[in-house]
PDB file of C-alpha atoms in Angstrom:
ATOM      1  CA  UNK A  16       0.000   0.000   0.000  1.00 53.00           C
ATOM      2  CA  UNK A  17       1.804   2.980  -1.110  1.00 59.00           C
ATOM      3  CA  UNK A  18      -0.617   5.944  -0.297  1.00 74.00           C
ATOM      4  CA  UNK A  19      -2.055   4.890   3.098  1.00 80.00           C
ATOM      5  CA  UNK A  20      -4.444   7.408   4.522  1.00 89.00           C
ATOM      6  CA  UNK A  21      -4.238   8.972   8.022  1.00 94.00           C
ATOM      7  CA  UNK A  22      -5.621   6.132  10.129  1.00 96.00           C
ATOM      8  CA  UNK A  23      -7.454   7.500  13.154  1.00 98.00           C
ATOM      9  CA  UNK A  24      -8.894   5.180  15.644  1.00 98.00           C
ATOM     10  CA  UNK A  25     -12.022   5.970  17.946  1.00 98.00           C
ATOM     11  CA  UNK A  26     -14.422   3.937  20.471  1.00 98.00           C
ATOM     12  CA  UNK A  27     -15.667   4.286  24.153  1.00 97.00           C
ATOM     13  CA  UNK A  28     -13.395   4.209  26.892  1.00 93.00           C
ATOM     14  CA  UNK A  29     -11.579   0.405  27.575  1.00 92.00           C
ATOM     15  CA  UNK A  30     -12.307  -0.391  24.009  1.00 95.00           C
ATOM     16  CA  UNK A  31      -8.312  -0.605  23.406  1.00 93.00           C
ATOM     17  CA  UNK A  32      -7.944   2.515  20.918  1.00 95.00           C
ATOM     18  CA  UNK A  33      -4.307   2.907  22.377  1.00 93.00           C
ATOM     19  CA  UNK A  34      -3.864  -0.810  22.599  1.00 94.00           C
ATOM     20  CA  UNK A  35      -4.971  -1.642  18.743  1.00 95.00           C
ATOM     21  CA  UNK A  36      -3.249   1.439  17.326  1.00 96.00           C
ATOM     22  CA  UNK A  37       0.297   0.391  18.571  1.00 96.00           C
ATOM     23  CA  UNK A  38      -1.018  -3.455  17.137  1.00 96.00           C
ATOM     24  CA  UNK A  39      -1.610  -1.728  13.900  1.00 96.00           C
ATOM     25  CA  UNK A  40       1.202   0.539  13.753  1.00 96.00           C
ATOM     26  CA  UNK A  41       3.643  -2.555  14.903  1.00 95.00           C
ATOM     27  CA  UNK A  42       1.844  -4.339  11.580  1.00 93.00           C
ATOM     28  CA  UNK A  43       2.288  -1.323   9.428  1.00 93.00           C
ATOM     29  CA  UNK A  44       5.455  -0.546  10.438  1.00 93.00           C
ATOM     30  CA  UNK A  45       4.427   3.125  11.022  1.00 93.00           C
ATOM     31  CA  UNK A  46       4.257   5.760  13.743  1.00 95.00           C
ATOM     32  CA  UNK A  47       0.956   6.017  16.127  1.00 96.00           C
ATOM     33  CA  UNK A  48      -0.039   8.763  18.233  1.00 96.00           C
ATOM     34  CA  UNK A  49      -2.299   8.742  21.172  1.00 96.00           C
ATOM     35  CA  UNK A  50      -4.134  12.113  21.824  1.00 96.00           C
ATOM     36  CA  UNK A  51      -5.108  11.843  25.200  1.00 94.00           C
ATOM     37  CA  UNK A  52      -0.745  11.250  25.512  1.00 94.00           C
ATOM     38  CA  UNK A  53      -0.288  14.492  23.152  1.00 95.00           C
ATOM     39  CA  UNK A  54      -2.708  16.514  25.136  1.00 95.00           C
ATOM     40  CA  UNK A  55      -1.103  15.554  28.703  1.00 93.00           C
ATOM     41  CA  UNK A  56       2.281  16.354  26.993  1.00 94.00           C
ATOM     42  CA  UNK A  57       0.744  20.223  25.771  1.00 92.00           C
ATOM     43  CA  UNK A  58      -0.781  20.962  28.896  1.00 92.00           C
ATOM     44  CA  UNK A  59       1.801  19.510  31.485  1.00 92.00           C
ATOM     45  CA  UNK A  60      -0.493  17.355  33.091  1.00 92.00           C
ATOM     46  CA  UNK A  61      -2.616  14.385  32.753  1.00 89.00           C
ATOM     47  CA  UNK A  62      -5.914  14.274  31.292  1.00 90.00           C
ATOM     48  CA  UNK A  63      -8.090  13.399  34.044  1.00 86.00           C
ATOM     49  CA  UNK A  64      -5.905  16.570  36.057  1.00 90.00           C
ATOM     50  CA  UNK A  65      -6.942  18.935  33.437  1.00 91.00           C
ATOM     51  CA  UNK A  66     -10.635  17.945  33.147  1.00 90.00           C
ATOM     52  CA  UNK A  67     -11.051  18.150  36.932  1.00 89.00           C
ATOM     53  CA  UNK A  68      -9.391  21.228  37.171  1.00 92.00           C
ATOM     54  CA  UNK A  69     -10.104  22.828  34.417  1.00 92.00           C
ATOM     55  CA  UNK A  70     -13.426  21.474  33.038  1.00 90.00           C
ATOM     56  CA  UNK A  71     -14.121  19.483  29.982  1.00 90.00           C
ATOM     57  CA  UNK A  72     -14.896  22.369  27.693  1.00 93.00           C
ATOM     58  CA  UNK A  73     -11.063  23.712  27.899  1.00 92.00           C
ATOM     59  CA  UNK A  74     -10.195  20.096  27.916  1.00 94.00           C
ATOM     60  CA  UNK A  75     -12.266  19.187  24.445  1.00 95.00           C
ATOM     61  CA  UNK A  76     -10.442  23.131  23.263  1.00 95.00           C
ATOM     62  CA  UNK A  77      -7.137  21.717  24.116  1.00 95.00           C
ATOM     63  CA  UNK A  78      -8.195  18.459  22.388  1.00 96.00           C
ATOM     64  CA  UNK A  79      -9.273  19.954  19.616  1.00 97.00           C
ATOM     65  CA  UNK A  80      -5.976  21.800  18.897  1.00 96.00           C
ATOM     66  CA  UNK A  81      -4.001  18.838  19.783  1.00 96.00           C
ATOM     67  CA  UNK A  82      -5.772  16.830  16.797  1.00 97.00           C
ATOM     68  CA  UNK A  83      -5.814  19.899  14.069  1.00 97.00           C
ATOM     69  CA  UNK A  84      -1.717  19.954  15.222  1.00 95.00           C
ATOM     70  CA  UNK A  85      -1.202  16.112  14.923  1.00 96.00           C
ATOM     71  CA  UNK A  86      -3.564  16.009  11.684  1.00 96.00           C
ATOM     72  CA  UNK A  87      -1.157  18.683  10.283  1.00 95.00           C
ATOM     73  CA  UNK A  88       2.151  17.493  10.835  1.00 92.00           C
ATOM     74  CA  UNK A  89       1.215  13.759   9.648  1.00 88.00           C
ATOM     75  CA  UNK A  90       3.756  12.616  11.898  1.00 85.00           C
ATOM     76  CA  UNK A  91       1.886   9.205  12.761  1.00 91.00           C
ATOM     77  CA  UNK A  92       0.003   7.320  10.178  1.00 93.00           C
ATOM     78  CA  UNK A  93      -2.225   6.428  12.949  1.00 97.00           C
ATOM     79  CA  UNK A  94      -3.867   8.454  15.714  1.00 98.00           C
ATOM     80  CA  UNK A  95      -5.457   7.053  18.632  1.00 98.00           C
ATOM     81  CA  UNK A  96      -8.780   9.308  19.824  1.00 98.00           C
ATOM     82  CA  UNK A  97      -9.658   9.877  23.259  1.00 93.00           C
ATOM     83  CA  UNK A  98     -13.280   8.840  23.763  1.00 93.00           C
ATOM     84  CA  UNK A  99     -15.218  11.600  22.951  1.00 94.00           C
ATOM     85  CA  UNK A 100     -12.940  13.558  20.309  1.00 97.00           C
ATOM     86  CA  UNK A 101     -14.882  11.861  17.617  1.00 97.00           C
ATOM     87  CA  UNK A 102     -18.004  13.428  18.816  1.00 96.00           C
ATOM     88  CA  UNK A 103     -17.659  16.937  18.010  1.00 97.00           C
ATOM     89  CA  UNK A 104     -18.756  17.632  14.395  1.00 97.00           C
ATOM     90  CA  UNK A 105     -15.544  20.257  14.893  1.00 98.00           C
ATOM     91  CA  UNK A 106     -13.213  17.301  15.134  1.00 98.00           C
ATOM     92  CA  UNK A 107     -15.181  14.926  12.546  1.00 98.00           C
ATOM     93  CA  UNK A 108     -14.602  17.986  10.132  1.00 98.00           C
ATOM     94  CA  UNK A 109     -11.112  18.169  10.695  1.00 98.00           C
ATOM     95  CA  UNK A 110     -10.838  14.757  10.358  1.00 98.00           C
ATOM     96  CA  UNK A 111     -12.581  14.449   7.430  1.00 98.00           C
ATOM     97  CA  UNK A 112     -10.843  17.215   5.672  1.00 97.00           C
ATOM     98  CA  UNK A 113      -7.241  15.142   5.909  1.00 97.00           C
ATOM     99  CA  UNK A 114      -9.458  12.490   4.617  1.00 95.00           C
ATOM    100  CA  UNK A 115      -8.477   9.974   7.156  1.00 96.00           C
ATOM    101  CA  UNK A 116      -9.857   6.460   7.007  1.00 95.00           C
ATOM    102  CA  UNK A 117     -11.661   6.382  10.617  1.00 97.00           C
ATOM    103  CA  UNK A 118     -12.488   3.358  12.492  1.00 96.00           C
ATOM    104  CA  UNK A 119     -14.052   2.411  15.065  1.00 97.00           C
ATOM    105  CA  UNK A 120     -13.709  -0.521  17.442  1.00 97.00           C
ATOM    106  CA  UNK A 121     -16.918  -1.269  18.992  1.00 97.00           C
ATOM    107  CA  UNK A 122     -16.594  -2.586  22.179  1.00 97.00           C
ATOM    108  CA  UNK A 123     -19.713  -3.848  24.354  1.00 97.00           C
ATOM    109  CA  UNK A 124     -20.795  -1.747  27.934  1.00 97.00           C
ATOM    110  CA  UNK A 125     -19.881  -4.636  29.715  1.00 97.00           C
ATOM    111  CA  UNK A 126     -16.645  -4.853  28.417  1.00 96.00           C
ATOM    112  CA  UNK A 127     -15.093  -1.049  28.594  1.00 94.00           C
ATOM    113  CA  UNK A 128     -17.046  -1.001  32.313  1.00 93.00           C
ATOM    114  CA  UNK A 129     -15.165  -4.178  33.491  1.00 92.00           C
ATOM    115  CA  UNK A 130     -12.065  -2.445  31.763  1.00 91.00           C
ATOM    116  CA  UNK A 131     -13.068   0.964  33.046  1.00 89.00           C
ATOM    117  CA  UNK A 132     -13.486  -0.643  36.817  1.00 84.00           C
ATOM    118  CA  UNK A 133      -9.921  -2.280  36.879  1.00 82.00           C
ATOM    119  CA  UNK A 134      -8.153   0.599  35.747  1.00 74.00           C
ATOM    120  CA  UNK A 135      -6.039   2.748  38.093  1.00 58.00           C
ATOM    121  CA  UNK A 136      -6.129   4.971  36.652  1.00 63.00           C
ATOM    122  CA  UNK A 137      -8.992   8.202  37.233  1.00 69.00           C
ATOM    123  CA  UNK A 138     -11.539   8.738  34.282  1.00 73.00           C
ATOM    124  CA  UNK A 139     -13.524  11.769  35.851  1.00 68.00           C
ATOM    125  CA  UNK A 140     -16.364  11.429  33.182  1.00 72.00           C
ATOM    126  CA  UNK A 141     -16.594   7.705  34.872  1.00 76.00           C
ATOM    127  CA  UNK A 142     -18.847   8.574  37.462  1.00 72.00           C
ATOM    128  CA  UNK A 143     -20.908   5.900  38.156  1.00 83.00           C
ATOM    129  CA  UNK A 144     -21.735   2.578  36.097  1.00 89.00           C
ATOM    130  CA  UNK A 145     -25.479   4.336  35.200  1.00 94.00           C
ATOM    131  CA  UNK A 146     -23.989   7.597  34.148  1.00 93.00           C
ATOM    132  CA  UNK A 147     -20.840   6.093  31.976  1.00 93.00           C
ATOM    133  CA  UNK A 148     -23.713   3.619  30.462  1.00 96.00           C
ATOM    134  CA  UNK A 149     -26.167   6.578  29.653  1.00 96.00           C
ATOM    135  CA  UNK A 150     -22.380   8.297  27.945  1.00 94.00           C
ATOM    136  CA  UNK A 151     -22.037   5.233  26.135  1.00 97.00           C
ATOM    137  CA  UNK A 152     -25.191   4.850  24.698  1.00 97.00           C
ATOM    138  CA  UNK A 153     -25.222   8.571  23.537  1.00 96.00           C
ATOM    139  CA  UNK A 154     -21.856   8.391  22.052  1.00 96.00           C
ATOM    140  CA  UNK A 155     -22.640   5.375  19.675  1.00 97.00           C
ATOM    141  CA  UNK A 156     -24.644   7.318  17.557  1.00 95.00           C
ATOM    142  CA  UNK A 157     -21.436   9.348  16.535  1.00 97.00           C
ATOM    143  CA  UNK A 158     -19.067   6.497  16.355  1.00 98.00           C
ATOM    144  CA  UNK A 159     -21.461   4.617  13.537  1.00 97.00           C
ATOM    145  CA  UNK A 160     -20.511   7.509  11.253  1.00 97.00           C
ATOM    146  CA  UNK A 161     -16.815   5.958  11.153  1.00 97.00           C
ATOM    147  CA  UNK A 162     -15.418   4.138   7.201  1.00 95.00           C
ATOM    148  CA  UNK A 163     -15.109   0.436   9.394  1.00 94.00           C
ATOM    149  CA  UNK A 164     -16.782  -1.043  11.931  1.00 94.00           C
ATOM    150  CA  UNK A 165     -14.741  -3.565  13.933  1.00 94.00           C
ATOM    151  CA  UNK A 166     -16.588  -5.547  16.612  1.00 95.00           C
ATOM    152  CA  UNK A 167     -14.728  -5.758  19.815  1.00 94.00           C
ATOM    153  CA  UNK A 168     -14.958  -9.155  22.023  1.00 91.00           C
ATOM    154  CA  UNK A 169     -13.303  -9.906  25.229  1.00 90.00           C
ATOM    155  CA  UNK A 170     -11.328 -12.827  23.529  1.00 91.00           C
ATOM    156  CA  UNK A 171      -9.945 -10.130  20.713  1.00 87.00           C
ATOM    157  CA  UNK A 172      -6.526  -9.413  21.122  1.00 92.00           C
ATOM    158  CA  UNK A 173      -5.328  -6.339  18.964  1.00 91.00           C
ATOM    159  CA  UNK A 174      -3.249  -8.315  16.916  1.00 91.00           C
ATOM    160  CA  UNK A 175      -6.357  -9.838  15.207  1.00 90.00           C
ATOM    161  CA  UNK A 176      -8.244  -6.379  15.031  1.00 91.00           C
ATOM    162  CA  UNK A 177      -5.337  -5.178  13.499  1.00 92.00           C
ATOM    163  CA  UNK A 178      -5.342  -7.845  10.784  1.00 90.00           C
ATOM    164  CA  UNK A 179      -9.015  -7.342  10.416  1.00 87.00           C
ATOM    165  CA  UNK A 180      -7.916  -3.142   9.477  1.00 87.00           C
ATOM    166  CA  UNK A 181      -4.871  -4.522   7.186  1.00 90.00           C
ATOM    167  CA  UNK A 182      -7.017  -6.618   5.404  1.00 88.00           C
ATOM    168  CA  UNK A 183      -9.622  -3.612   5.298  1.00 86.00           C
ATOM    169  CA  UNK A 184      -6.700  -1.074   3.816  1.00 86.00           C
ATOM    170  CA  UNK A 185      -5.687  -3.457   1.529  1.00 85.00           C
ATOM    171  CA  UNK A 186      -8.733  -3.906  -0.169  1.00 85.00           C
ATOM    172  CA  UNK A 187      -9.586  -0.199  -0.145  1.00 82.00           C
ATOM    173  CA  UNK A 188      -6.408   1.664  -0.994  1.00 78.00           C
ATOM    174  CA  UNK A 189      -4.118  -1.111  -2.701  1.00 71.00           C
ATOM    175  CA  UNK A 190      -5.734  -0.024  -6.240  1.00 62.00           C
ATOM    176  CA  UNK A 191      -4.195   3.545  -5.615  1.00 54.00           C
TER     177      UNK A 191
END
């Protein structure tokens, strides 16, 4: 594949965006970004930090100018979304003006909850199990607008998904 597009990655929260786009990138032998890791690296501290101290509007601004930066550089052939970049028209628009080839790995509730729960990690905008299901379940609707749809199961490992999006490219982009 000669001319492959911007890849950018998107799904819920424990879906394994960041996992499956250092799978993909280890397949492609390309570079991979992570947003949420760009954005903690621009604003000198993490993400859950600056959403809890600053609020998730300057956190979606900062995210925002984080992607239009990485989207202009083309440094990494694949970009890993945080959860919710994908679901400002704003970002879909930028996006879709480097004509990226978006996908988006669909990962059940129970799966990015169980993922969510075990973490370490703080995800302010994981309240509760009722409110991050109700955030799910509104988010979907923007994720179906992504090029590929790739099922996630808890027996997937991101080598497989990865092949799945090879396979994908290849069959898309190897005619140009």
């Amino acid at each position: 594949m000669k001319h492959l597009p911007l890849i950018v990655i998107m799904g819920f929260m424990g879906a394994g965006k960041s996992t499956f786009a250092r799978a993909l990138a280890r397949r492609l032998d390309c570079q991979m970004l992570d947003l949420d890791e760009i954005i903690a690296e621009q604003e000198k501290r993490s993400v859950p930090e600056l959403i809890e101290r600053e609020g998730e509007e300057q956190f979606r601004r900062a995210e925002t100018l984080a992607l239009q930066i990485v989207l202009e550089r083309k440094t990494a052939r694949i970009i890993a979304l945080g959860g919710g970049a994908w679901t400002l028209e704003r970002n879909r628009a930028l996006i879709a003006k480097h004509e990226c080839y978006t996908v988006w790995l669909d990962a059940p509730f129970e799966l990015c909850w169980k993922r969510i729960a075990s973490e370490q990690q703080l995800r302010p905008l994981a309240i509760d199990r009722k409110t991050t299901h109700a955030l799910y379940d509104e988010r979907r609707q923007c994720y179906k607008l992504a090029m590929l749809h790739v099922p996630v199961t808890e027996n997937s490992s991101a080598d497989e998904l990865a092949f799945v999006i090879v396979k994908s490219l290849r069959q898309r982009f190897a005619k140009r």
